[in-house]
Short mmCIF file of C-alpha atoms in Angstrom, two decimals:
data_model
loop_
_atom_site.label_atom_id
_atom_site.label_comp_id
_atom_site.label_asym_id
_atom_site.label_seq_id
_atom_site.Cartn_x
_atom_site.Cartn_y
_atom_site.Cartn_z
CA MET R 1 -5.35 -21.92 24.89
CA SER R 2 -5.30 -19.54 21.94
CA THR R 3 -9.06 -19.80 21.42
CA ASP R 4 -9.68 -18.82 25.06
CA ILE R 5 -7.59 -15.65 24.73
CA GLN R 6 -9.26 -14.77 21.43
CA GLU R 7 -12.71 -15.24 22.92
CA LEU R 8 -11.74 -13.00 25.84
CA ASP R 9 -10.51 -10.34 23.42
CA SER R 10 -13.61 -10.65 21.24
CA LYS R 11 -15.89 -10.28 24.24
CA HIS R 12 -14.30 -7.17 25.75
CA HIS R 13 -12.15 -5.22 23.25
CA PHE R 14 -13.49 -2.76 20.70
CA PHE R 15 -13.85 -4.43 17.31
CA LEU R 16 -11.38 -2.16 15.53
CA TYR R 17 -8.81 -4.64 14.17
CA ARG R 18 -9.24 -7.50 11.70
CA ARG R 19 -7.19 -9.84 13.84
CA TYR R 20 -5.66 -13.08 12.65
CA PRO R 21 -6.56 -16.23 14.65
CA VAL R 22 -3.13 -16.26 16.29
CA THR R 23 -2.17 -15.31 19.85
CA LEU R 24 1.48 -14.26 20.13
CA VAL R 25 3.32 -14.72 23.42
CA ARG R 26 7.06 -14.42 22.76
CA GLY R 27 9.52 -12.79 20.38
CA GLU R 28 13.23 -12.97 19.70
CA GLY R 29 15.02 -11.28 16.84
CA SER R 30 13.01 -11.63 13.64
CA ARG R 31 10.87 -14.47 15.02
CA VAL R 32 7.78 -14.70 17.21
CA TRP R 33 5.94 -17.65 18.75
CA ASP R 34 2.25 -18.15 19.40
CA ILE R 35 0.63 -19.60 22.49
CA ASP R 36 0.59 -23.06 20.86
CA GLY R 37 4.35 -23.01 20.19
CA ASN R 38 4.22 -22.24 16.46
CA MET R 39 7.03 -20.02 15.14
CA TYR R 40 6.61 -17.18 12.63
CA ILE R 41 9.12 -14.98 10.82
CA ASP R 42 8.02 -11.38 11.29
CA ALA R 43 8.51 -9.52 8.01
CA LEU R 44 6.28 -6.71 9.28
CA ALA R 45 8.22 -5.97 12.49
CA GLY R 46 5.12 -4.80 14.32
CA ILE R 47 4.47 -2.39 11.41
CA ALA R 48 8.06 -1.09 11.17
CA VAL R 49 8.50 -0.85 14.96
CA ASN R 50 10.85 -3.69 15.89
CA SER R 51 13.73 -2.59 13.67
CA THR R 52 16.34 -4.06 16.00
CA GLY R 53 14.29 -7.23 16.37
CA HIS R 54 11.98 -8.43 19.08
CA CYS R 55 13.30 -8.14 22.64
CA HIS R 56 16.84 -7.14 21.73
CA PRO R 57 18.94 -7.99 24.85
CA ARG R 58 20.43 -4.49 24.99
CA VAL R 59 17.00 -2.85 24.99
CA VAL R 60 15.54 -5.37 27.44
CA LYS R 61 18.40 -4.81 29.88
CA ALA R 62 17.98 -1.02 29.69
CA VAL R 63 14.25 -1.27 30.33
CA GLN R 64 14.69 -3.67 33.25
CA GLU R 65 17.27 -1.43 34.90
CA GLN R 66 15.21 1.73 34.37
CA ALA R 67 12.03 0.05 35.65
CA ALA R 68 13.83 -0.71 38.89
CA THR R 69 15.06 2.88 39.21
CA LEU R 70 12.49 5.42 38.01
CA MET R 71 9.54 4.74 35.72
CA HIS R 72 7.63 8.02 35.60
CA VAL R 73 7.70 11.59 36.81
CA SER R 74 5.92 14.60 35.37
CA ASN R 75 7.50 16.99 32.92
CA PHE R 76 7.82 19.53 35.73
CA PHE R 77 11.18 17.81 36.25
CA THR R 78 14.11 16.83 34.07
CA THR R 79 15.42 13.26 33.97
CA PRO R 80 18.75 11.99 32.61
CA PRO R 81 17.21 9.67 29.96
CA GLN R 82 15.06 12.44 28.47
CA ALA R 83 17.86 15.01 28.42
CA GLU R 84 20.29 12.49 26.89
CA LEU R 85 17.80 11.44 24.23
CA SER R 86 17.06 15.07 23.37
CA GLU R 87 20.77 15.66 22.78
CA ARG R 88 21.06 12.44 20.78
CA LEU R 89 18.23 13.28 18.40
CA THR R 90 19.32 16.87 17.79
CA SER R 91 22.87 15.64 17.15
CA LEU R 92 21.72 12.93 14.71
CA SER R 93 19.29 15.16 12.84
CA GLY R 94 21.10 18.49 12.81
CA LEU R 95 17.89 20.08 14.12
CA ASP R 96 17.64 22.11 17.31
CA ARG R 97 14.80 21.16 19.65
CA VAL R 98 12.83 18.07 20.66
CA PHE R 99 9.36 17.49 22.06
CA PHE R 100 8.56 13.98 23.31
CA CYS R 101 5.18 12.27 23.26
CA ASN R 102 3.87 8.71 23.19
CA SER R 103 3.04 7.85 19.59
CA GLY R 104 3.12 8.88 15.97
CA LEU R 105 -0.39 10.24 16.25
CA GLU R 106 0.67 12.56 19.06
CA ALA R 107 3.81 13.59 17.19
CA MET R 108 1.80 14.63 14.14
CA GLU R 109 -0.77 16.46 16.26
CA ALA R 110 2.04 18.40 17.89
CA ALA R 111 3.64 19.15 14.53
CA PHE R 112 0.38 20.57 13.17
CA LYS R 113 -0.14 22.58 16.34
CA PHE R 114 3.40 23.98 16.23
CA SER R 115 2.97 24.94 12.57
CA ARG R 116 -0.33 26.66 13.27
CA LYS R 117 1.17 28.65 16.15
CA TYR R 118 4.07 29.65 13.91
CA GLY R 119 1.64 30.88 11.27
CA ASN R 120 -0.61 32.65 13.79
CA ASN R 121 2.38 34.51 15.19
CA LYS R 122 2.96 35.85 11.67
CA GLY R 123 -0.67 36.86 11.22
CA ARG R 124 -1.80 34.04 8.95
CA GLN R 125 -4.14 31.11 9.39
CA GLY R 126 -3.45 29.15 6.25
CA ASP R 127 -3.85 25.50 5.36
CA VAL R 128 -1.60 22.55 5.99
CA LEU R 129 -0.96 21.07 2.53
CA SER R 130 -0.73 17.27 2.33
CA MET R 131 -0.23 14.83 -0.54
CA GLN R 132 -2.58 12.27 -2.05
CA GLY R 133 -1.77 8.79 -0.73
CA CYS R 134 -0.54 10.11 2.60
CA PHE R 135 -1.29 8.61 5.98
CA HIS R 136 -0.41 10.72 9.00
CA GLY R 137 -2.55 9.02 11.64
CA ARG R 138 -6.14 8.67 12.82
CA SER R 139 -6.85 11.76 14.91
CA PHE R 140 -9.31 14.31 13.47
CA SER R 141 -6.63 16.60 12.08
CA GLU R 142 -4.68 13.67 10.69
CA ILE R 143 -7.57 12.06 8.84
CA ALA R 144 -8.39 15.54 7.50
CA THR R 145 -5.07 15.36 5.61
CA GLY R 146 -5.70 11.93 4.14
CA ALA R 147 -7.90 9.57 2.19
CA ALA R 148 -11.70 9.82 2.19
CA LYS R 149 -12.04 6.25 3.48
CA TYR R 150 -10.56 7.31 6.83
CA GLN R 151 -12.93 10.31 7.01
CA ASP R 152 -16.15 8.39 6.30
CA GLY R 153 -18.49 8.56 9.27
CA PHE R 154 -16.49 11.23 11.10
CA HIS R 155 -17.62 14.45 9.44
CA PRO R 156 -17.43 17.36 9.76
CA MET R 157 -13.70 17.47 9.17
CA PRO R 158 -11.74 20.26 10.88
CA PRO R 159 -10.84 23.15 8.54
CA GLY R 160 -7.32 24.18 7.65
CA PHE R 161 -6.20 21.13 5.66
CA ARG R 162 -5.95 20.71 1.92
CA GLN R 163 -4.81 17.61 0.04
CA LEU R 164 -2.90 17.98 -3.23
CA PRO R 165 -2.22 15.39 -5.95
CA PHE R 166 0.81 13.20 -5.31
CA GLN R 167 4.08 14.89 -6.32
CA ASP R 168 2.32 17.69 -8.22
CA LEU R 169 4.63 20.68 -8.05
CA ASP R 170 2.20 22.96 -9.91
CA ALA R 171 -0.44 22.26 -7.25
CA VAL R 172 2.05 23.16 -4.52
CA ARG R 173 2.89 26.40 -6.31
CA ALA R 174 -0.81 27.22 -6.65
CA HIS R 175 -1.60 26.84 -2.95
CA ILE R 176 1.56 27.56 -1.00
CA ALA R 177 1.13 31.31 -0.66
CA GLY R 178 -0.46 31.88 2.75
CA ALA R 179 -0.25 28.23 3.78
CA ASN R 180 1.03 27.27 7.21
CA ALA R 181 2.90 24.11 6.26
CA VAL R 182 3.51 21.37 3.74
CA VAL R 183 3.50 17.87 5.21
CA LEU R 184 4.64 14.68 3.51
CA GLU R 185 6.29 11.33 4.12
CA PRO R 186 9.60 11.08 2.18
CA VAL R 187 8.47 7.49 1.57
CA GLN R 188 4.74 6.97 1.84
CA GLY R 189 3.97 3.86 3.88
CA GLU R 190 0.25 3.14 3.96
CA GLY R 191 -0.01 4.79 0.55
CA GLY R 192 1.86 1.91 -1.07
CA VAL R 193 5.57 2.39 -0.23
CA ARG R 194 5.99 5.31 -2.64
CA PRO R 195 9.18 7.39 -2.35
CA PHE R 196 9.00 11.00 -3.46
CA ASP R 197 11.47 12.04 -6.14
CA PHE R 198 14.41 13.85 -4.57
CA SER R 199 14.08 16.67 -7.10
CA PHE R 200 10.46 17.22 -6.02
CA LEU R 201 11.49 17.46 -2.37
CA ARG R 202 14.15 20.04 -3.24
CA GLU R 203 11.63 22.13 -5.19
CA VAL R 204 9.14 22.01 -2.32
CA ARG R 205 11.88 23.05 0.13
CA ALA R 206 12.68 26.04 -2.09
CA LEU R 207 9.01 27.05 -2.30
CA CYS R 208 8.62 26.78 1.47
CA ASP R 209 11.68 28.96 1.99
CA GLU R 210 10.39 31.51 -0.51
CA HIS R 211 7.00 31.80 1.24
CA ASP R 212 8.13 31.25 4.85
CA VAL R 213 6.05 28.07 5.04
CA LEU R 214 7.12 25.23 7.33
CA LEU R 215 8.10 21.89 5.79
CA ILE R 216 7.06 18.90 7.90
CA PHE R 217 8.49 15.46 7.18
CA ASP R 218 6.56 12.58 8.69
CA GLU R 219 9.21 9.89 9.23
CA ILE R 220 7.19 7.88 11.71
CA GLN R 221 7.49 4.82 9.46
CA CYS R 222 10.44 5.58 7.20
CA GLY R 223 12.75 7.09 9.85
CA ILE R 224 15.32 5.59 12.26
CA ALA R 225 17.55 3.69 9.76
CA ARG R 226 14.70 2.01 7.87
CA THR R 227 15.65 3.39 4.43
CA GLY R 228 19.42 3.03 4.72
CA ARG R 229 19.96 6.44 6.28
CA MET R 230 19.16 7.39 9.86
CA PHE R 231 16.46 9.68 8.45
CA ALA R 232 14.90 9.28 5.02
CA TRP R 233 15.31 12.99 4.25
CA GLU R 234 19.08 12.49 4.15
CA HIS R 235 18.80 10.74 0.78
CA SER R 236 17.69 14.00 -0.84
CA GLY R 237 19.61 16.38 1.40
CA VAL R 238 16.36 18.24 2.08
CA LYS R 239 16.20 19.08 5.78
CA PRO R 240 12.71 19.79 7.13
CA ASP R 241 11.65 22.42 9.62
CA ILE R 242 9.79 19.76 11.61
CA LEU R 243 10.55 16.03 11.72
CA THR R 244 8.18 13.54 13.36
CA LEU R 245 9.37 10.18 14.68
CA ALA R 246 7.84 7.22 16.53
CA LYS R 247 7.55 3.48 15.68
CA ALA R 248 11.18 2.29 15.51
CA LEU R 249 12.50 4.92 17.91
CA GLY R 250 11.73 3.01 21.12
CA GLY R 251 12.86 -0.48 20.14
CA GLY R 252 9.38 -1.78 20.95
CA LEU R 253 8.31 0.69 23.64
CA ALA R 254 5.88 3.46 22.79
CA ILE R 255 7.51 6.84 22.22
CA GLY R 256 7.07 9.67 19.75
CA ALA R 257 9.16 12.74 19.07
CA VAL R 258 8.97 16.04 17.22
CA VAL R 259 12.39 17.39 16.25
CA ALA R 260 12.41 20.93 14.91
CA ARG R 261 14.44 23.95 13.96
CA GLN R 262 14.90 26.73 16.49
CA HIS R 263 12.52 29.16 14.78
CA VAL R 264 9.69 26.61 15.19
CA ALA R 265 10.46 26.17 18.88
CA ASP R 266 10.65 29.93 19.33
CA ALA R 267 7.00 30.21 18.27
CA MET R 268 5.93 28.19 21.32
CA GLU R 269 5.96 29.15 24.98
CA PRO R 270 5.26 27.33 28.26
CA GLY R 271 1.65 26.17 28.44
CA ASN R 272 1.10 26.08 24.68
CA HIS R 273 1.48 22.31 24.59
CA GLY R 274 2.42 19.43 26.86
CA THR R 275 2.07 15.78 27.82
CA THR R 276 1.81 13.65 30.95
CA PHE R 277 3.61 10.51 29.84
CA GLY R 278 5.67 11.80 26.91
CA GLY R 279 9.42 11.48 27.41
CA ASN R 280 9.10 9.29 30.48
CA PRO R 281 12.36 7.69 31.73
CA MET R 282 11.39 4.16 30.64
CA ALA R 283 10.65 5.05 27.03
CA CYS R 284 13.65 7.35 26.70
CA ARG R 285 16.06 4.79 28.15
CA ALA R 286 14.70 2.17 25.74
CA ALA R 287 15.17 4.58 22.83
CA LEU R 288 18.75 5.36 23.84
CA ALA R 289 19.58 1.64 24.03
CA ASN R 290 17.87 1.06 20.70
CA LEU R 291 19.91 3.82 19.03
CA ASP R 292 23.05 2.28 20.54
CA VAL R 293 22.16 -1.05 18.92
CA ILE R 294 21.57 0.62 15.55
CA GLU R 295 24.99 2.27 15.77
CA GLU R 296 26.94 -0.71 17.14
CA GLU R 297 25.41 -3.24 14.73
CA ASP R 298 25.82 -0.78 11.82
CA LEU R 299 22.16 -1.20 10.91
CA VAL R 300 21.98 1.97 8.83
CA HIS R 301 24.55 0.50 6.46
CA ARG R 302 22.91 -2.93 6.59
CA ALA R 303 19.52 -1.47 5.70
CA ALA R 304 21.09 0.16 2.65
CA GLU R 305 23.25 -2.76 1.54
CA PHE R 306 21.04 -5.73 2.44
CA GLY R 307 17.90 -3.82 1.48
CA GLY R 308 19.38 -3.19 -1.96
CA ARG R 309 20.13 -6.88 -2.38
CA ILE R 310 16.65 -7.88 -1.23
CA MET R 311 15.06 -5.48 -3.69
CA GLN R 312 17.21 -6.74 -6.55
CA GLN R 313 16.44 -10.35 -5.67
CA ILE R 314 12.71 -9.61 -5.74
CA ARG R 315 13.03 -7.71 -9.02
CA ASP R 316 14.94 -10.57 -10.61
CA ARG R 317 12.29 -13.07 -9.61
CA ALA R 318 9.48 -10.67 -10.53
CA SER R 319 10.50 -10.91 -14.18
CA ASP R 320 8.99 -14.40 -14.15
CA GLU R 321 5.89 -13.44 -12.15
CA PRO R 322 3.28 -11.62 -14.27
CA ALA R 323 1.29 -10.63 -11.17
CA ILE R 324 3.99 -8.14 -10.11
CA LYS R 325 3.76 -4.67 -11.66
CA GLU R 326 6.55 -2.86 -9.78
CA VAL R 327 9.08 -3.27 -6.99
CA ARG R 328 10.03 -0.02 -5.26
CA GLY R 329 11.24 1.49 -2.02
CA LEU R 330 14.37 2.56 -0.17
CA GLY R 331 16.61 0.40 1.99
CA MET R 332 14.55 -2.15 3.89
CA MET R 333 11.24 -0.45 3.20
CA ILE R 334 10.09 -2.29 0.11
CA GLY R 335 6.80 -2.39 -1.75
CA VAL R 336 5.78 -5.04 -4.27
CA GLU R 337 2.85 -3.75 -6.32
CA LEU R 338 0.52 -6.40 -7.70
CA ALA R 339 -1.79 -6.35 -10.70
CA PHE R 340 -4.77 -7.32 -8.54
CA ASP R 341 -6.04 -7.12 -4.97
CA GLY R 342 -3.51 -8.70 -2.63
CA THR R 343 -5.27 -8.44 0.71
CA GLY R 344 -5.66 -12.22 0.95
CA ILE R 345 -1.95 -12.93 0.57
CA PRO R 346 -0.85 -12.13 4.16
CA ARG R 347 -3.28 -14.75 5.50
CA GLU R 348 -1.81 -17.37 3.16
CA MET R 349 1.70 -16.37 4.19
CA LEU R 350 0.72 -16.64 7.84
CA LYS R 351 -0.33 -20.24 7.25
CA ARG R 352 3.22 -20.82 6.03
CA GLY R 353 4.84 -19.17 9.06
CA VAL R 354 5.48 -15.63 7.79
CA ILE R 355 3.89 -12.43 9.11
CA SER R 356 3.41 -9.95 6.28
CA ASN R 357 1.19 -7.10 5.18
CA CYS R 358 -0.60 -5.76 2.12
CA THR R 359 -1.17 -2.01 2.04
CA ALA R 360 -3.07 0.24 -0.38
CA GLY R 361 -5.01 -2.84 -1.51
CA ASN R 362 -2.37 -4.32 -3.79
CA VAL R 363 1.10 -3.56 -2.43
CA MET R 364 2.97 -6.13 -0.37
CA ARG R 365 4.88 -4.14 2.23
CA ILE R 366 8.20 -5.62 3.40
CA VAL R 367 9.57 -3.94 6.54
CA PRO R 368 11.38 -6.66 8.53
CA PRO R 369 13.79 -6.11 11.42
CA LEU R 370 16.95 -4.53 10.05
CA ASN R 371 19.03 -7.36 11.54
CA ILE R 372 16.96 -10.21 10.11
CA SER R 373 19.12 -13.12 8.98
CA GLU R 374 19.59 -13.87 5.29
CA GLU R 375 18.09 -17.30 5.90
CA ASP R 376 14.90 -15.85 7.34
CA MET R 377 14.70 -13.19 4.64
CA ASN R 378 15.06 -15.80 1.90
CA THR R 379 12.22 -17.74 3.48
CA VAL R 380 10.06 -14.60 3.49
CA ILE R 381 10.71 -14.02 -0.21
CA ASP R 382 10.09 -17.67 -1.14
CA VAL R 383 6.80 -17.75 0.77
CA MET R 384 5.70 -14.41 -0.69
CA PHE R 385 6.27 -15.56 -4.26
CA GLU R 386 4.53 -18.87 -3.57
CA CYS R 387 1.48 -17.05 -2.22
CA ILE R 388 1.46 -14.42 -4.99
CA ALA R 389 1.43 -17.24 -7.56
CA LEU R 390 -1.41 -18.94 -5.68
CA GLU R 391 -3.39 -15.70 -5.59
CA ARG R 392 -2.72 -15.14 -9.30
CA VAL R 393 -4.27 -18.51 -10.13
CA LYS R 394 -7.29 -17.71 -7.97
CA HIS R 395 -7.64 -14.29 -9.57
CA HIS R 396 -7.43 -15.75 -13.08
CA ALA R 397 -10.07 -18.33 -12.23
CA SER R 398 -12.43 -15.69 -10.84
CA VAL R 399 -12.00 -13.47 -13.91
CA THR R 400 -12.47 -16.28 -16.43
CA GLY R 401 -15.19 -18.03 -14.45
CA GLN R 402 -13.16 -21.24 -14.17
CA ASN R 403 -13.35 -23.46 -11.10
#
């Protein structure tokens, strides 16, 4: 029973997640089922992970075959899946070298380490410059780039990181001389689904080139077809020196990657960095199958076309919903900003059979599988508007003191 599993979890697992009272046991496409047989439409896709849907047959088959062949060896040896995935990612990105790891956190740690080594080789030990509203992970270096709420209770923070106001070019100009790197998400995820202006990205690229500072794009959430391009940086034409990937790369299996230009790779040498499990045959084979699905089902185009229609549909309906301040995003990474706290809305949506998320306190984040059906997506939108209206009434009553 669901309550038995939840009690087991509550008794033994760290209390780090505000879990819903639902135990999931199966997934297929854009739908998941709980232990009691209830079905839910997953508009969160495991936080932008299951972009090709839950348990896509092509990915499942690849994993099953690889599990029966070779699951893990150390990185003292090459394996066909890792070599093939390295070639695939350099070909797709136009970058030169790949380092594999197990998660977005590890990818960002590696990116910061690579940038620091690059700077040290040139005789400087400058800061990594990040942007207000960013979220690059939960390791020490990553929370040092981000919001104070993630740093509370974990001081002292490591030195070498400086946060600048969101999209403030003058602040970048003021601090870029002597810096090691600038890091940003082309579309901020946890920060409220906020895309950077393309013109800002181009100006930052020019400043980095002028000062020989590395530009790191964190595409852990917005990469791998999510925004209607394979990589979000392609919208602006601004190619980074370092690109970090994870989440949607593995089709549901854990894998992270750092893709970089040759001059970044040249700063590193054997022994400077490494991993035990990163780039294992299972994860790489899953990622290759997942990229095949994205290509064969034309999901980059669908994210752009269907995502545009979803956003327009929400904007049209938002004109009659005073609780909605703004609808923004790229492709199928959509944020609906509310005029009040929206953290209670996902629980109401869950009661109605839709898994959703509110980020930054008041932004409904819509990141469903890229191959979600129109029928399921329409249900997601209907349920979201129903619950926003319900929350608006509650908010009005609390403000006016009405019962």
